Tab-separated table of C-alpha atoms and ligand atoms in Angstrom:
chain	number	residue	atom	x	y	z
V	286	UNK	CA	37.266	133.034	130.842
V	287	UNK	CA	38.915	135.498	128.595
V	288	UNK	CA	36.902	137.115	125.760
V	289	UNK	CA	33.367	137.280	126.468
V	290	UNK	CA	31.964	134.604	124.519
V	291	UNK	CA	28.543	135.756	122.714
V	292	UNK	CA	25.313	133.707	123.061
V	293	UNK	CA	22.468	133.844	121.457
V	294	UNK	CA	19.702	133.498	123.570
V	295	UNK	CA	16.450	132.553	121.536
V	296	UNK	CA	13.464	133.186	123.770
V	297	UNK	CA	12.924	136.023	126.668
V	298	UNK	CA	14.387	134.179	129.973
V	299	UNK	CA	13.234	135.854	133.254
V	300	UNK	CA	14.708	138.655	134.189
V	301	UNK	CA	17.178	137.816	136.806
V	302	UNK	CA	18.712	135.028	134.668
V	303	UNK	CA	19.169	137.769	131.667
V	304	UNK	CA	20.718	139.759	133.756
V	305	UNK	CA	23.126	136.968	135.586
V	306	UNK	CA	23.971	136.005	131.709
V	307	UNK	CA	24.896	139.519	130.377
V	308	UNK	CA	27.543	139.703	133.275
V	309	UNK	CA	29.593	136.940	131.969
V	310	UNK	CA	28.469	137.039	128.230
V	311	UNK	CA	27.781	139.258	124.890
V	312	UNK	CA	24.353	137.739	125.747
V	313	UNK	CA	22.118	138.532	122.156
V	314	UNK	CA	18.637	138.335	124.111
V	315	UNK	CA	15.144	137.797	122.425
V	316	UNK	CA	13.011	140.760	121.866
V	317	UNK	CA	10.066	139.832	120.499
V	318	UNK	CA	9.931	136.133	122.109
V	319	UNK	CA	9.586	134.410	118.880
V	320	UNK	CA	10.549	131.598	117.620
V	321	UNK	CA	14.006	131.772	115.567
V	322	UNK	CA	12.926	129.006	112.889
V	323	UNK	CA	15.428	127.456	110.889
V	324	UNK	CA	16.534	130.497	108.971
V	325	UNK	CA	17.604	132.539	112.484
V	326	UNK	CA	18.897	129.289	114.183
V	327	UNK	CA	21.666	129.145	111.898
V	328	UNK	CA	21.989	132.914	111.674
V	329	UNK	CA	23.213	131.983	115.586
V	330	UNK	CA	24.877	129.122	114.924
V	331	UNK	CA	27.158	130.986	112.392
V	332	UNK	CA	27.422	134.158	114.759
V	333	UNK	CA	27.618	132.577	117.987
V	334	UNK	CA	29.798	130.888	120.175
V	335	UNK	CA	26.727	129.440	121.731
V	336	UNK	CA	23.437	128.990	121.160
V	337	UNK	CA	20.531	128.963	124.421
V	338	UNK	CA	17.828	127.394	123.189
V	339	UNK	CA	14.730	125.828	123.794
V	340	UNK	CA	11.843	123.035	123.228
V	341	UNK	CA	10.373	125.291	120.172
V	342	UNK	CA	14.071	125.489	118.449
V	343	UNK	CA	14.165	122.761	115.729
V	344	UNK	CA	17.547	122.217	115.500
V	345	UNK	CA	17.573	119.353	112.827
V	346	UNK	CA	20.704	117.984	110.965
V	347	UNK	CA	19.710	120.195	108.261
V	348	UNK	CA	19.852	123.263	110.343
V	349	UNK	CA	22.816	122.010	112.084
V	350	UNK	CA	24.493	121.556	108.737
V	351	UNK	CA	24.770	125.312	108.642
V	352	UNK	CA	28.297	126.972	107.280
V	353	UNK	CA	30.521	128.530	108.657
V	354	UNK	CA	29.619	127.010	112.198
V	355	UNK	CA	31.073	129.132	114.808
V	356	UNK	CA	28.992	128.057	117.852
V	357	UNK	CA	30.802	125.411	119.855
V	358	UNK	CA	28.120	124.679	122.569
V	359	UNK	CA	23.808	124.244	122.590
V	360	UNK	CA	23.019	125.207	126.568
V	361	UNK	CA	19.205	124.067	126.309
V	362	UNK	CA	16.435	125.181	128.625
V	363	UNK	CA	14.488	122.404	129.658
V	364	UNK	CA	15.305	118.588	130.642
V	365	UNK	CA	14.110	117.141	127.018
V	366	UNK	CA	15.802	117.413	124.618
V	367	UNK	CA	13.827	115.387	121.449
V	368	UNK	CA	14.547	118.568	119.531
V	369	UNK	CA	17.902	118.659	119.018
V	370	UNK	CA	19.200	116.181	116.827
V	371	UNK	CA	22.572	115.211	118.720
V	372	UNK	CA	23.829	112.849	116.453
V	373	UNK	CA	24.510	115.434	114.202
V	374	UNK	CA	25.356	117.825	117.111
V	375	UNK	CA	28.046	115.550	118.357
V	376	UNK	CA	29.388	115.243	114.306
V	377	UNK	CA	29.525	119.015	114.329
V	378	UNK	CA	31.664	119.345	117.211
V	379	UNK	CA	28.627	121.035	119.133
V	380	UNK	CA	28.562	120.207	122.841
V	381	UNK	CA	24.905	119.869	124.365
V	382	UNK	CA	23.913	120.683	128.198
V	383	UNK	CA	20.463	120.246	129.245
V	384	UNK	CA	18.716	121.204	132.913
V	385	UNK	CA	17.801	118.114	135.390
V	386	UNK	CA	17.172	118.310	138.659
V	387	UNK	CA	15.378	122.014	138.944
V	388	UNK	CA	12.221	120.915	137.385
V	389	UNK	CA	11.397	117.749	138.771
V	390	UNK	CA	8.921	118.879	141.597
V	391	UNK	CA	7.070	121.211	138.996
V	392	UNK	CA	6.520	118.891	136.320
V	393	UNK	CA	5.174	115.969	139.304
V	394	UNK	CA	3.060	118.864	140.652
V	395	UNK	CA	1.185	119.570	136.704
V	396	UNK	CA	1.233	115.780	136.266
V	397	UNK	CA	-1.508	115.100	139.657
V	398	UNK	CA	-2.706	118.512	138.607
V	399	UNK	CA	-4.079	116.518	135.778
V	400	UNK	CA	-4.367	113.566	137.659
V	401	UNK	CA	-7.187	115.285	140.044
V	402	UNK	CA	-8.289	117.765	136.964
V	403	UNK	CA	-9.905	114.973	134.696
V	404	UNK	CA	-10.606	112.404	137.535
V	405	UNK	CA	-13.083	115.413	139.382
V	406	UNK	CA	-13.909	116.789	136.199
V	407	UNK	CA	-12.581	120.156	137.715
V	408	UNK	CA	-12.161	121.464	133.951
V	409	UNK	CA	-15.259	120.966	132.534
V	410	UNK	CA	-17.023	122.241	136.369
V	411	UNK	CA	-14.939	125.506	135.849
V	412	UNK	CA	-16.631	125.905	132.357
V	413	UNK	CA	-19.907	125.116	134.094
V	414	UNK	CA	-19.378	127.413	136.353
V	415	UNK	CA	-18.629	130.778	133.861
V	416	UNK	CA	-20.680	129.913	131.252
V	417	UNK	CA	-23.611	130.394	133.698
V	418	UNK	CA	-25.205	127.272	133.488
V	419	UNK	CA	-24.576	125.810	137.352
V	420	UNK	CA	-27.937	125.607	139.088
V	421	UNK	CA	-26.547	124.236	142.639
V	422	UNK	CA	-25.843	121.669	144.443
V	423	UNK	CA	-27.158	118.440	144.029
V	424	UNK	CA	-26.292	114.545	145.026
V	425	UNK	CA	-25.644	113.666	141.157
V	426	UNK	CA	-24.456	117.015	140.095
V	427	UNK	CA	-21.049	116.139	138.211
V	428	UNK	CA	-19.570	112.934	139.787
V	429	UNK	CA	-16.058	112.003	139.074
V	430	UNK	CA	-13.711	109.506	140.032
V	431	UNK	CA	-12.504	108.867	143.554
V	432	UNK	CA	-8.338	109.460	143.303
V	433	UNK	CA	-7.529	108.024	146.753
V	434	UNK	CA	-6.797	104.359	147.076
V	435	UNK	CA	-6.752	103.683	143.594
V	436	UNK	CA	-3.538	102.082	141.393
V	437	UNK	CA	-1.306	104.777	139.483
V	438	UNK	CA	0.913	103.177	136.528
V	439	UNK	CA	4.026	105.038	136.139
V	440	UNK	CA	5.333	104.403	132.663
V	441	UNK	CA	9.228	105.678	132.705
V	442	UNK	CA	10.614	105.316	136.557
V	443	UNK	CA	12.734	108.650	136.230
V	444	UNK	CA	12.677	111.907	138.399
V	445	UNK	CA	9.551	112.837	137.544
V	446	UNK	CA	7.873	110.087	137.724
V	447	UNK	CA	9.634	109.340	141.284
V	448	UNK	CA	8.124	112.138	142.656
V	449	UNK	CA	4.582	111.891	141.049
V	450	UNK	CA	5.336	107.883	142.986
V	451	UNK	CA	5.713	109.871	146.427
V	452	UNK	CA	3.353	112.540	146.220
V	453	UNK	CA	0.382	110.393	145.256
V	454	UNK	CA	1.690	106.654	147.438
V	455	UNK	CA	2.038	109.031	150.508
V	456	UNK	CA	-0.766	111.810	149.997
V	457	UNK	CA	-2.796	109.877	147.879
V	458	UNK	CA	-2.521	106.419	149.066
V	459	UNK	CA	-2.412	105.297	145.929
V	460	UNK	CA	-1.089	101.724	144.578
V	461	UNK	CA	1.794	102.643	142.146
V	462	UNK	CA	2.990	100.403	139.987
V	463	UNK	CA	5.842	100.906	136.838
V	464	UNK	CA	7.270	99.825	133.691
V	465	UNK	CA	11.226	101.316	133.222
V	466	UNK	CA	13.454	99.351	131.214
V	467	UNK	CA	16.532	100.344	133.624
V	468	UNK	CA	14.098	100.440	136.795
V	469	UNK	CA	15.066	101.964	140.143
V	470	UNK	CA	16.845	99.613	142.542
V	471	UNK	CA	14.292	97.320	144.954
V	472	UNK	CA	15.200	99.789	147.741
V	473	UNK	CA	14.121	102.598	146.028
V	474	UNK	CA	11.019	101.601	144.879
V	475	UNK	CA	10.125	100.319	147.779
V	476	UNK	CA	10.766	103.428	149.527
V	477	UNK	CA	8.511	104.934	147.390
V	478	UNK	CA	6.115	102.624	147.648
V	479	UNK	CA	6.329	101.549	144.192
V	480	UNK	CA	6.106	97.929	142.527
V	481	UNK	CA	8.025	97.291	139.350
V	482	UNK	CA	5.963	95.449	136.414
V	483	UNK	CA	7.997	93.380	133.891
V	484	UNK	CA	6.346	94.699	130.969
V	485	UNK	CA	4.315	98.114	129.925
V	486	UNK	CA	1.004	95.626	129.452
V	487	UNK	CA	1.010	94.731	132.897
V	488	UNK	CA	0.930	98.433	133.594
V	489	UNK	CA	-1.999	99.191	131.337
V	490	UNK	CA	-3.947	96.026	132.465
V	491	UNK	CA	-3.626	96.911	136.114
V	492	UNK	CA	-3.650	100.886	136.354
V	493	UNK	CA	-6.684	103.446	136.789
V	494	UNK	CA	-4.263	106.106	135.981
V	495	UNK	CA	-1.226	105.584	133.713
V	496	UNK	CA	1.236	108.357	133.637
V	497	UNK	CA	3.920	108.991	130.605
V	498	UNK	CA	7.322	109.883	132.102
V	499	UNK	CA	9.647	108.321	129.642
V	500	UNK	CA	11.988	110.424	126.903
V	501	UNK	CA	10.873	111.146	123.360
V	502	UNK	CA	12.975	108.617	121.394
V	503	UNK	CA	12.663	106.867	118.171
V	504	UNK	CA	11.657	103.939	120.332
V	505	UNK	CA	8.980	105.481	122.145
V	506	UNK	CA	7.227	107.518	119.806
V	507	UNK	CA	3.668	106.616	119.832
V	508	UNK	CA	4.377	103.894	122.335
V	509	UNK	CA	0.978	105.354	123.048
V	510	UNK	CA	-0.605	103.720	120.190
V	511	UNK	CA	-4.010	102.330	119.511
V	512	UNK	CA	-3.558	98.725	120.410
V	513	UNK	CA	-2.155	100.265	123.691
V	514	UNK	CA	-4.843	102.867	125.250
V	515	UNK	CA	-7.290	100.111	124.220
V	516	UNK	CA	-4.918	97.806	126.522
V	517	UNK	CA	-6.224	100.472	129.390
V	518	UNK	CA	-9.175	99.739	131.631
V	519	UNK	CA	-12.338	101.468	130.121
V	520	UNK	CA	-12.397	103.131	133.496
V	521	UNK	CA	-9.169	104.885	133.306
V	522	UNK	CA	-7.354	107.980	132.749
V	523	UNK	CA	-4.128	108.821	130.747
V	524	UNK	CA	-1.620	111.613	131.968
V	525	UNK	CA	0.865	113.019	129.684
V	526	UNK	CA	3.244	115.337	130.862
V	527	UNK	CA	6.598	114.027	129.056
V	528	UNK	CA	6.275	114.768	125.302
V	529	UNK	CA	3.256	114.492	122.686
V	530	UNK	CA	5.305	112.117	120.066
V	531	UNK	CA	5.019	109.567	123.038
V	532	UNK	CA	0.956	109.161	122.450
V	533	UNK	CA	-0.571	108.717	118.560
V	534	UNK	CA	-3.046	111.929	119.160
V	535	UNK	CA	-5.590	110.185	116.467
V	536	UNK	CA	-5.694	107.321	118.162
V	537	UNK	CA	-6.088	108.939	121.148
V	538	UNK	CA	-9.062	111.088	120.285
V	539	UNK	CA	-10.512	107.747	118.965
V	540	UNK	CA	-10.320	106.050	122.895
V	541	UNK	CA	-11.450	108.963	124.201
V	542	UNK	CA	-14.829	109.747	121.738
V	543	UNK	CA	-15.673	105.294	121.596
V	544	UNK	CA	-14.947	104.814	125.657
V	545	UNK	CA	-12.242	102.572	125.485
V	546	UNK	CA	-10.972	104.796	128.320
V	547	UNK	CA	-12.601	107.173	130.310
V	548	UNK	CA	-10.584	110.400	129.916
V	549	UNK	CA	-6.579	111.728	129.864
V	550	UNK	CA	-5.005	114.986	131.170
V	551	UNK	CA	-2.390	116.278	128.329
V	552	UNK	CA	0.642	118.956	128.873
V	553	UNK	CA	1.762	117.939	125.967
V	554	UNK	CA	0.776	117.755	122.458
V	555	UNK	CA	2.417	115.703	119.123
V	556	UNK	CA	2.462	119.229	116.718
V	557	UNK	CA	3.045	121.935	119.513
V	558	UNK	CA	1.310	124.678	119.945
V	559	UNK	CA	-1.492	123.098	117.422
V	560	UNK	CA	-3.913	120.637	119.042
V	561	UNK	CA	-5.935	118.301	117.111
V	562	UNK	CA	-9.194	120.159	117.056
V	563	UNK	CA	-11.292	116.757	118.379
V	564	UNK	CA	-9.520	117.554	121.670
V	565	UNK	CA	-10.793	121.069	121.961
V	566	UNK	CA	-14.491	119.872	122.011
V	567	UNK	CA	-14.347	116.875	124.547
V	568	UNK	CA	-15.175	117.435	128.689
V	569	UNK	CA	-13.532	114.325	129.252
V	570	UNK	CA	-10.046	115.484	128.402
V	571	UNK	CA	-8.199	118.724	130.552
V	572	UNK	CA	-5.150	120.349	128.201
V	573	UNK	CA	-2.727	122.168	129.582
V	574	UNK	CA	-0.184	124.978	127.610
V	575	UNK	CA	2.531	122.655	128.756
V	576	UNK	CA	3.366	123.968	131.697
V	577	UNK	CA	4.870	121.483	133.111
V	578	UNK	CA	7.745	123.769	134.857
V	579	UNK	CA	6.098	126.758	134.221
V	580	UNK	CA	6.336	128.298	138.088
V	581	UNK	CA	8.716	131.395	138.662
V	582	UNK	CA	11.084	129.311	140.868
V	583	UNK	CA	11.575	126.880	138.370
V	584	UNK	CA	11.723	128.421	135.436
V	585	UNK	CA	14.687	131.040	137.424
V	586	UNK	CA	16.474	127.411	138.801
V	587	UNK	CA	16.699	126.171	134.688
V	588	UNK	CA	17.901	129.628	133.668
V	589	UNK	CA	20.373	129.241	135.820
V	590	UNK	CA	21.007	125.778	135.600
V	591	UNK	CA	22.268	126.410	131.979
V	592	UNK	CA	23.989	129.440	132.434
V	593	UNK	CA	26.660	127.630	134.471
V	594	UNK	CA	26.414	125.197	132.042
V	595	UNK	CA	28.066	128.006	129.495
V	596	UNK	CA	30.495	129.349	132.456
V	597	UNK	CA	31.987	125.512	132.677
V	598	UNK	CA	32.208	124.739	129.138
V	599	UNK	CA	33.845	128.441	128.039
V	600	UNK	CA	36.562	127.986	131.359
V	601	UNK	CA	37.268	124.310	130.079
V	602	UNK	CA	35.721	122.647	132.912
V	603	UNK	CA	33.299	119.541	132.746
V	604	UNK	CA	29.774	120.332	131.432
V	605	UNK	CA	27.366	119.416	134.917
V	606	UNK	CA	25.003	118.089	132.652
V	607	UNK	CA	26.472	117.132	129.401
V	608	UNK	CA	24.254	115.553	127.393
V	609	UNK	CA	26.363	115.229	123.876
N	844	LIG	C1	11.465	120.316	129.523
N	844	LIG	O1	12.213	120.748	130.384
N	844	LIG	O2	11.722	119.308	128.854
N	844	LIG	C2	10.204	121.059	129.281
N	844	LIG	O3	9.238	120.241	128.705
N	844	LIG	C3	10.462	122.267	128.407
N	844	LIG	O4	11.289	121.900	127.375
């Protein structure tokens, strides 16, 4: 590298990985931890030679139509990247880097957090609990759903969803079954101890707990739909962890308030950080801040992940994980 490139960096990162940054960059940290919105996103994109940004940066053909564009390079931290509009990225020149890999053990962790959270009704005992009202044991107190032994549907066969496959086949032994348009090979499944399913139907016939792990994409927003969860078994759970434009949230409070299932753990939410309020009053459903790889180690592991994303593409060398 020659001149220190400058980067605008639009959240606070930990610590360590704002440090390792300002060694090799005129790193522009966040302050105040706010979101940029449109107006400072292209304030960076005209004074920047990059821009590190995250899921709550919009960055829309509209704000990537900003003049004069200086930045040459989007290093985002996180794996999705729905928020980024790369077709017009790629137009402008921009190159795009996402992090893989780092957060795959996190984000299978939240997702049977949920899993066991809604089946055991663990969120609604915890309110039980501090709101004073628990008067002891009994044999009917609170029953939930028994986990073990029971059939998993994996919608998506990536990463994630891999190890969500292992951790609940081998600790769980659970059934899993999937739906992933380019599936694993036969080997890999089966070392998982998965079974592929031709079609997303067969999923949500067969599953007591169906799991999102596919992308955000025109194709699969609200794949989630109303003809869908009622598809489900009245008996089971949905688990989002992957994004909230993959579920239709009205339809969803509908199946949860009528029965036609029986309850869904959410990360994830279609108008981040608002939550349609239905949600907030029903014990059947557990909501998470999306936390998915919300753990020190992770969140250190991304931060790194896409600073040497900026170190390869300012010495000229191939992005590791070039997504545009
Ligand atoms: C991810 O990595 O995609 C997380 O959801 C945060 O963006």
């Amino acid at each position: 590298m020659t001149a220190r490139p400058t980067v605008v960096v639009t959240r606070r990162l930990p610590g360590i990985v704002e440090e390792e940054l300002s060694r090799d960059f005129e790193a522009k940290l966040s302050r105040d931890d706010r979101p940029l919105g449109a107006a400072g996103l292209q304030d960076a994109l005209r004074g920047a030679d990059a821009v590190l940004c995250t899921v709550t940066d919009r960055l829309t053909s509209e704000v990537l139509a900003v003049e004069p564009l200086r930045a040459r390079m989007l290093a985002n931290f996180g794996v999705g990247f729905n928020h980024i509009d790369t077709a017009a990225a790629k137009a402008r020149g921009l190159a795009v880097s996402n992090t893989p890999d780092v957060l795959t053990e996190a984000t299978a962790d939240i997702a049977v957090t949920l899993l066991l959270m809604v089946s055991r009704r663990a969120g609604e005992g915890e309110r039980h609990v501090r709101c004073g009202a628990w008067t002891g044991w009994r044999p009917t107190h609170m029953l939930g759903t028994e986990v073990s032994g029971k059939t998993l549907g994996l919608v998506g066969m990536g990463r994630i969803a891999r190890a969500v496959a292992r951790r609940t086949h081998h600790g769980f032994g659970m059934r899993v079954i999937f739906h992933d348009p380019y599936p694993p090979s036969a080997a890999e499944a089966a070392a998982l101890g998965a079974e592929p399913r031709e079609t997303l139907e067969q999923v949500l016939d067969e599953a007591d707990f169906v799991s999102l792990h596919c992308p955000a994409t025109p194709e699969t927003r609200h794949l989630m739909n109303r003809e869908r969860l009622a598809r489900m078994r009245r008996s089971a759970f949905l688990i989002n962890t992957a994004r909230g434009d993959v579920v239709d949230e009205a339809a969803l409070v509908e199946a949860l308030g009528d029965g036609t299932i029986a309850g869904a753990g959410l990360d994830v939410y279609e108008r981040e950080p608002e939550i349609t309020p239905e949600l907030l009053t029903m014990e059947n459903v557990v909501l998470l801040p999306h936390l998915g790889s919300a753990t020190q180690e992770t969140r250190i592991a991304m931060g790194r992940r896409a600073v040497e994303n900026l170190r390869l593409f300012f010495s000229g060398a191939p992005l590791r994980d070039r997504v545009v």
